Short mmCIF file of C-alpha atoms and ligand atoms in Angstrom, two decimals:
data_model
loop_
_atom_site.label_atom_id
_atom_site.label_comp_id
_atom_site.label_asym_id
_atom_site.label_seq_id
_atom_site.Cartn_x
_atom_site.Cartn_y
_atom_site.Cartn_z
CA MET A 1 -13.69 -7.17 22.42
CA THR A 2 -13.65 -3.81 24.20
CA PRO A 3 -17.04 -1.98 24.28
CA PHE A 4 -17.45 0.80 21.73
CA SER A 5 -20.16 3.01 20.30
CA TYR A 6 -21.17 2.58 16.65
CA SER A 7 -22.78 5.10 14.32
CA ARG A 8 -23.10 5.51 10.59
CA ALA A 9 -22.05 8.79 8.98
CA ALA A 10 -24.27 10.50 6.40
CA ASP A 11 -21.39 12.32 4.70
CA ALA A 12 -17.74 13.25 5.24
CA SER A 13 -18.47 16.27 7.45
CA ASP A 14 -20.81 14.18 9.57
CA ALA A 15 -18.14 11.46 9.86
CA VAL A 16 -15.51 13.93 11.04
CA ARG A 17 -17.97 15.37 13.58
CA ARG A 18 -18.85 11.95 14.96
CA ALA A 19 -15.17 10.94 15.24
CA GLY A 20 -14.44 13.79 17.63
CA VAL A 21 -12.39 11.83 20.18
CA GLU A 22 -8.79 10.65 20.04
CA SER A 23 -9.62 6.94 20.10
CA ALA A 24 -12.26 7.06 17.32
CA LYS A 25 -11.81 4.92 14.20
CA TYR A 26 -13.44 5.05 10.80
CA LEU A 27 -14.93 1.73 9.68
CA GLY A 28 -14.89 0.75 6.01
CA GLY A 29 -15.40 -2.88 5.02
CA GLY A 30 -13.92 -3.98 8.34
CA THR A 31 -11.74 -6.67 6.77
CA ASN A 32 -8.74 -5.67 8.88
CA LEU A 33 -10.06 -3.38 11.63
CA VAL A 34 -12.67 -5.84 12.93
CA ASP A 35 -10.01 -8.57 13.22
CA LEU A 36 -7.80 -6.16 15.15
CA MET A 37 -10.68 -5.24 17.45
CA ARG A 38 -11.52 -8.89 18.13
CA GLU A 39 -7.90 -9.43 19.17
CA THR A 40 -8.07 -6.20 21.26
CA ILE A 41 -5.08 -4.81 19.38
CA GLU A 42 -7.31 -1.91 18.30
CA ARG A 43 -9.63 -0.60 21.02
CA PRO A 44 -11.61 2.33 19.58
CA ALA A 45 -14.18 3.85 21.95
CA VAL A 46 -16.04 5.27 18.96
CA LEU A 47 -16.53 3.56 15.62
CA VAL A 48 -17.83 5.66 12.73
CA ASP A 49 -19.09 3.66 9.75
CA VAL A 50 -18.07 5.49 6.56
CA THR A 51 -19.32 2.97 4.02
CA GLY A 52 -22.17 5.37 3.17
CA LEU A 53 -19.74 7.99 1.85
CA SER A 54 -18.91 8.50 -1.81
CA ALA A 55 -18.61 5.21 -3.69
CA SER A 56 -18.41 6.82 -7.13
CA ILE A 57 -15.66 6.74 -9.73
CA GLU A 58 -15.71 9.95 -11.79
CA GLU A 59 -13.70 11.51 -14.56
CA ARG A 60 -11.71 14.48 -13.17
CA ASP A 61 -9.37 16.65 -15.29
CA GLY A 62 -8.47 13.74 -17.55
CA GLY A 63 -7.87 11.41 -14.61
CA LEU A 64 -10.18 9.66 -12.14
CA LEU A 65 -11.60 10.65 -8.76
CA ILE A 66 -12.32 7.51 -6.74
CA GLY A 67 -14.52 7.75 -3.65
CA ALA A 68 -13.03 6.25 -0.49
CA ALA A 69 -16.03 3.95 -0.05
CA VAL A 70 -15.60 2.31 -3.47
CA ARG A 71 -15.21 -1.43 -2.94
CA ASN A 72 -12.00 -3.01 -4.20
CA THR A 73 -13.87 -5.29 -6.61
CA ALA A 74 -15.78 -2.37 -8.16
CA LEU A 75 -12.55 -0.44 -8.68
CA ALA A 76 -10.71 -3.35 -10.28
CA GLU A 77 -13.65 -4.02 -12.61
CA HIS A 78 -14.23 -0.41 -13.67
CA LEU A 79 -13.70 -0.05 -17.43
CA ALA A 80 -11.59 3.12 -17.21
CA VAL A 81 -9.33 1.49 -14.62
CA ARG A 82 -8.88 -1.67 -16.67
CA GLU A 83 -8.18 0.23 -19.89
CA ARG A 84 -6.09 3.18 -18.66
CA TYR A 85 -4.66 2.02 -15.33
CA PRO A 86 -4.19 -1.76 -15.65
CA VAL A 87 -1.46 -1.64 -13.00
CA LEU A 88 -4.16 -0.71 -10.48
CA ALA A 89 -6.67 -3.35 -11.59
CA ARG A 90 -3.98 -6.05 -11.48
CA ALA A 91 -2.70 -4.98 -8.08
CA ILE A 92 -6.17 -5.11 -6.55
CA LEU A 93 -6.94 -8.49 -8.08
CA ALA A 94 -3.63 -9.81 -6.72
CA GLY A 95 -4.75 -8.97 -3.18
CA ALA A 96 -6.71 -11.05 -0.68
CA SER A 97 -9.67 -13.18 -1.84
CA ALA A 98 -12.73 -12.32 -3.95
CA GLN A 99 -14.89 -12.23 -0.81
CA ILE A 100 -12.55 -9.80 0.95
CA ARG A 101 -12.24 -7.60 -2.16
CA ASN A 102 -16.05 -7.42 -2.29
CA MET A 103 -16.07 -5.98 1.24
CA ALA A 104 -12.86 -3.93 1.39
CA THR A 105 -13.02 -0.23 0.56
CA VAL A 106 -10.40 2.03 -1.00
CA GLY A 107 -10.00 4.04 2.21
CA GLY A 108 -9.73 0.93 4.36
CA ASN A 109 -7.25 -0.73 2.02
CA ILE A 110 -4.96 2.28 2.31
CA LEU A 111 -5.13 2.26 6.12
CA GLN A 112 -4.82 -1.48 6.72
CA ARG A 113 -2.11 -2.41 9.17
CA THR A 114 0.89 -4.69 8.86
CA ARG A 115 0.39 -8.45 8.89
CA CYS A 116 3.56 -9.04 10.95
CA ALA A 117 2.62 -12.12 13.00
CA TYR A 118 4.20 -10.72 16.16
CA PHE A 119 1.97 -7.64 15.92
CA TYR A 120 -1.11 -9.89 16.12
CA ASP A 121 0.29 -12.07 18.93
CA ASP A 122 -0.85 -9.88 21.80
CA GLU A 123 -0.26 -12.45 24.51
CA GLY A 124 3.07 -13.97 23.55
CA SER A 125 5.22 -11.49 21.59
CA ASN A 126 6.91 -8.14 22.05
CA CYS A 127 5.98 -5.55 19.45
CA ASN A 128 6.81 -1.85 19.40
CA LYS A 129 4.03 -1.13 16.93
CA ARG A 130 1.38 -2.61 19.22
CA SER A 131 2.98 -1.56 22.52
CA PRO A 132 5.61 1.20 22.11
CA GLY A 133 8.81 0.52 24.04
CA GLN A 134 8.17 -3.21 24.36
CA GLY A 135 10.78 -4.32 21.81
CA CYS A 136 10.50 -6.08 18.45
CA ASP A 137 10.54 -9.85 18.38
CA ALA A 138 10.76 -9.88 14.59
CA VAL A 139 14.26 -8.38 14.46
CA ASP A 140 15.82 -11.59 15.76
CA GLY A 141 12.85 -13.84 15.13
CA PHE A 142 11.20 -15.38 12.09
CA ASN A 143 11.49 -12.52 9.63
CA ARG A 144 11.24 -14.03 6.17
CA MET A 145 8.33 -11.72 5.23
CA HIS A 146 9.85 -8.57 6.68
CA ALA A 147 11.46 -5.41 5.32
CA ILE A 148 14.77 -4.96 3.52
CA LEU A 149 14.47 -1.22 2.88
CA GLY A 150 13.87 1.72 5.22
CA SER A 151 13.42 -0.29 8.40
CA SER A 152 14.73 0.62 11.86
CA PRO A 153 15.84 -1.32 14.93
CA SER A 154 12.37 -0.54 16.33
CA CYS A 155 10.38 -2.21 13.55
CA VAL A 156 11.03 -4.26 10.41
CA ALA A 157 7.41 -4.72 9.34
CA THR A 158 6.14 -4.34 5.77
CA HIS A 159 3.03 -2.61 4.49
CA PRO A 160 0.60 -5.27 3.24
CA SER A 161 -1.39 -3.44 0.54
CA ASP A 162 -1.04 -4.27 -3.16
CA MET A 163 -3.34 -1.45 -4.22
CA CYS A 164 -1.17 1.19 -2.53
CA VAL A 165 1.90 0.05 -4.48
CA ALA A 166 0.06 0.71 -7.74
CA LEU A 167 -1.28 4.05 -6.47
CA ALA A 168 2.27 5.10 -5.55
CA ALA A 169 3.53 4.27 -9.04
CA LEU A 170 0.60 6.14 -10.59
CA ASP A 171 1.32 9.31 -8.59
CA GLY A 172 -2.08 9.02 -6.93
CA THR A 173 -3.25 11.75 -4.56
CA VAL A 174 -5.25 11.23 -1.39
CA HIS A 175 -8.06 13.67 -0.51
CA LEU A 176 -8.46 14.26 3.22
CA GLN A 177 -10.98 15.97 5.46
CA SER A 178 -10.82 16.88 9.13
CA ALA A 179 -12.32 19.43 11.51
CA LYS A 180 -9.67 21.87 10.22
CA GLY A 181 -10.78 21.57 6.59
CA THR A 182 -9.60 19.64 3.55
CA ARG A 183 -6.20 18.93 2.03
CA THR A 184 -4.52 16.57 -0.41
CA LEU A 185 -1.40 14.46 -0.06
CA PRO A 186 0.57 12.34 -2.54
CA LEU A 187 -0.18 8.69 -1.79
CA ALA A 188 3.56 8.04 -1.79
CA GLY A 189 3.90 10.50 1.11
CA LEU A 190 1.00 9.21 3.21
CA HIS A 191 2.63 6.19 4.86
CA ARG A 192 5.78 6.64 6.92
CA LEU A 193 8.90 4.66 7.70
CA PRO A 194 9.03 3.30 11.26
CA GLY A 195 11.99 5.22 12.70
CA GLY A 196 11.59 5.34 16.48
CA GLN A 197 7.78 5.46 16.33
CA PRO A 198 6.56 2.36 14.51
CA GLU A 199 3.17 2.68 16.21
CA ILE A 200 2.40 5.52 13.77
CA ASP A 201 1.71 4.18 10.28
CA THR A 202 0.85 7.39 8.41
CA VAL A 203 1.20 11.17 8.52
CA LEU A 204 -2.57 11.58 9.00
CA GLU A 205 -3.62 13.87 11.82
CA SER A 206 -6.03 12.78 14.52
CA GLY A 207 -9.56 12.46 13.11
CA GLU A 208 -8.48 12.97 9.50
CA LEU A 209 -10.64 11.04 7.04
CA ILE A 210 -9.69 9.81 3.57
CA THR A 211 -12.53 10.92 1.31
CA ALA A 212 -11.15 10.04 -2.14
CA VAL A 213 -8.14 9.07 -4.20
CA GLU A 214 -7.34 10.94 -7.40
CA LEU A 215 -5.39 9.49 -10.34
CA PRO A 216 -3.71 11.90 -12.76
CA PRO A 217 -4.25 11.53 -16.52
CA ILE A 218 -2.18 8.86 -18.21
CA GLY A 219 -0.88 9.03 -21.78
CA ALA A 220 -2.35 6.74 -24.43
CA SER A 221 1.13 5.29 -25.11
CA THR A 222 1.95 4.74 -21.44
CA LEU A 223 2.09 1.10 -20.38
CA SER A 224 1.64 -0.22 -16.88
CA THR A 225 1.49 -3.49 -15.01
CA TYR A 226 1.84 -5.12 -11.58
CA ARG A 227 3.62 -8.30 -10.65
CA LYS A 228 3.36 -9.94 -7.24
CA VAL A 229 5.70 -12.71 -6.14
CA ARG A 230 4.28 -14.75 -3.29
CA ASP A 231 4.41 -18.19 -1.71
CA ARG A 232 1.14 -19.41 -3.22
CA ALA A 233 -1.03 -18.32 -6.14
CA SER A 234 -3.75 -16.56 -4.15
CA TYR A 235 -4.60 -15.19 -0.73
CA ALA A 236 -0.99 -14.53 0.22
CA PHE A 237 0.92 -11.34 0.94
CA ALA A 238 3.76 -10.27 -1.32
CA LEU A 239 7.29 -11.41 -0.78
CA VAL A 240 8.10 -8.74 -3.35
CA SER A 241 5.84 -6.88 -5.77
CA VAL A 242 6.55 -4.33 -8.47
CA ALA A 243 4.21 -1.74 -9.98
CA ALA A 244 5.59 -0.14 -13.13
CA VAL A 245 4.40 2.69 -15.37
CA LEU A 246 6.51 3.07 -18.50
CA GLU A 247 6.55 5.37 -21.52
CA LEU A 248 9.03 4.68 -24.34
CA GLU A 249 10.09 6.81 -27.31
CA ASP A 250 12.47 5.61 -30.03
CA GLY A 251 13.79 2.84 -27.79
CA LEU A 252 14.50 5.23 -24.93
CA VAL A 253 12.79 5.54 -21.57
CA LYS A 254 10.84 8.78 -21.82
CA ASP A 255 9.20 8.33 -18.42
CA VAL A 256 9.10 5.59 -15.80
CA ARG A 257 7.57 5.22 -12.37
CA LEU A 258 8.29 2.21 -10.18
CA ALA A 259 7.03 1.18 -6.76
CA LEU A 260 7.85 -1.91 -4.71
CA GLY A 261 5.67 -3.81 -2.25
CA GLY A 262 6.60 -6.34 0.43
CA VAL A 263 9.97 -4.69 1.06
CA ALA A 264 9.33 -1.73 3.39
CA HIS A 265 7.05 -0.21 6.04
CA LYS A 266 5.41 1.76 3.23
CA PRO A 267 4.86 1.34 -0.50
CA TRP A 268 8.42 1.95 -1.71
CA ARG A 269 8.73 4.39 -4.58
CA ALA A 270 11.92 3.36 -6.43
CA LEU A 271 13.14 6.86 -7.25
CA ARG A 272 16.79 5.88 -7.63
CA ALA A 273 15.92 3.30 -10.27
CA GLU A 274 13.62 5.75 -12.03
CA ASN A 275 16.35 8.39 -12.22
CA ALA A 276 18.84 5.84 -13.51
CA LEU A 277 16.44 4.81 -16.29
CA LYS A 278 15.03 8.12 -17.52
CA GLY A 279 16.38 9.14 -20.90
CA GLY A 280 18.42 5.95 -21.27
CA PRO A 281 17.98 2.84 -23.39
CA ALA A 282 15.14 0.45 -22.66
CA THR A 283 17.33 -2.64 -22.45
CA LEU A 284 17.55 -5.50 -19.99
CA ARG A 285 21.03 -4.38 -19.04
CA ALA A 286 19.78 -0.89 -18.18
CA PHE A 287 16.88 -2.37 -16.19
CA ARG A 288 19.27 -4.59 -14.25
CA GLU A 289 21.64 -1.70 -13.49
CA ALA A 290 18.74 0.46 -12.30
CA ALA A 291 17.46 -2.34 -10.07
CA GLU A 292 20.93 -2.70 -8.56
CA VAL A 293 21.06 1.03 -7.83
CA GLU A 294 17.68 0.83 -6.07
CA LEU A 295 18.59 -2.19 -3.95
CA ALA A 296 22.11 -1.02 -3.09
CA GLU A 297 21.01 0.10 0.39
CA ALA A 298 18.88 -2.93 1.15
CA VAL A 299 19.65 -4.52 4.51
CA PRO A 300 18.65 -8.16 4.90
CA LEU A 301 17.49 -9.78 8.10
CA ARG A 302 18.34 -13.37 9.04
CA ASP A 303 15.64 -14.98 6.89
CA ASN A 304 14.90 -12.56 4.06
CA GLY A 305 18.17 -11.97 2.18
CA PHE A 306 16.56 -13.65 -0.84
CA LYS A 307 14.25 -10.66 -1.23
CA ILE A 308 17.09 -8.45 -2.50
CA GLU A 309 17.78 -10.53 -5.60
CA LEU A 310 14.08 -11.31 -5.96
CA ALA A 311 13.30 -7.58 -6.05
CA ARG A 312 16.05 -6.98 -8.62
CA ARG A 313 14.80 -9.78 -10.85
CA THR A 314 11.16 -8.73 -10.54
CA ILE A 315 11.97 -5.15 -11.55
CA VAL A 316 13.85 -6.43 -14.62
CA ALA A 317 11.07 -8.88 -15.51
CA VAL A 318 8.31 -6.28 -15.25
CA LEU A 319 10.16 -3.63 -17.26
CA GLY A 320 11.17 -6.32 -19.77
CA GLU A 321 7.54 -7.34 -20.17
CA LEU A 322 6.35 -3.77 -20.71
CA SER A 323 9.14 -2.84 -23.14
CA GLY A 324 9.04 -6.07 -25.12
CA GLU A 325 12.58 -6.96 -24.00
CA VAL A 326 12.05 -10.50 -22.77
CA ALA A 327 13.87 -11.12 -19.53
FE1 SF4 B 401 5.98 -5.22 15.85
FE2 SF4 B 401 7.12 -4.07 13.76
FE3 SF4 B 401 8.52 -5.73 15.24
FE4 SF4 B 401 6.50 -6.68 13.74
S1 SF4 B 401 8.37 -5.79 13.00
S2 SF4 B 401 7.02 -7.21 15.91
S3 SF4 B 401 5.08 -4.96 13.82
S4 SF4 B 401 7.65 -3.77 15.92
#
């Protein structure tokens, strides 16, 4: 492990002040960052512990304001989350193990890095995300877990978070603080597609700190859920996951928000499918047609062509479950 300085921030302004150098990193639960530091894939000179920042979950304008230091377990167990935002509770509980969820924070979950095996193989594999310009061994390698949407020749990695998929479907907003001040960003706009710079995961500026996530109000008749398809029942990353938020009226889709996990470099908001569904009938046929529209531009790699049909079927199954139309 490369030597680094460690300090614990008293509040967000203090954290931003302490992280005043380019190579500084904020430390939440450490469930991903510490692994990356042990493998020398991340080499921060300065580590600022932000677990002492806000860990509260508060009512805000009919929605919820969730501090970035809230642990994943606490968020999934919170009564308001379970009752009003079950898609979020289910997504968190589908991720990792109980021990990791007890440690992991909201801010750290959002900023965790891909689990592409080549990214972690510092000694034996080429990876543009770890070492820009080196090449990507996943493109022609073992790529069963990799992306089918929005990838580039530079990188075909997927974003690993379940929680972020639910936050994208819920139209969550991320609160940020830096030396320049504060700002907010839609969660769905925080992570980026790889393009020619896969080493950059998000649109965050240097030193910018996630201080909270805000959820908008949700209607009493709005239904939501999360389904994760994976190789084993627990402690596995998604092959495909779907977060869905659905409001019906007289058998028609009044509003729908869909996000996919395990298919792209970022939580994938399925806007094409949403537009195809809005105002139309809540039938299995309509769900299938919308899923086909969304996956029309999917590009399979050698080992992951199955994800395209899996994503279609999972969208139909989730919407069928929420609407009462059994798939
Ligand atoms: Fe690296 Fe991305 Fe290629 Fe994986 S897919 S080896 S993270 S460049």
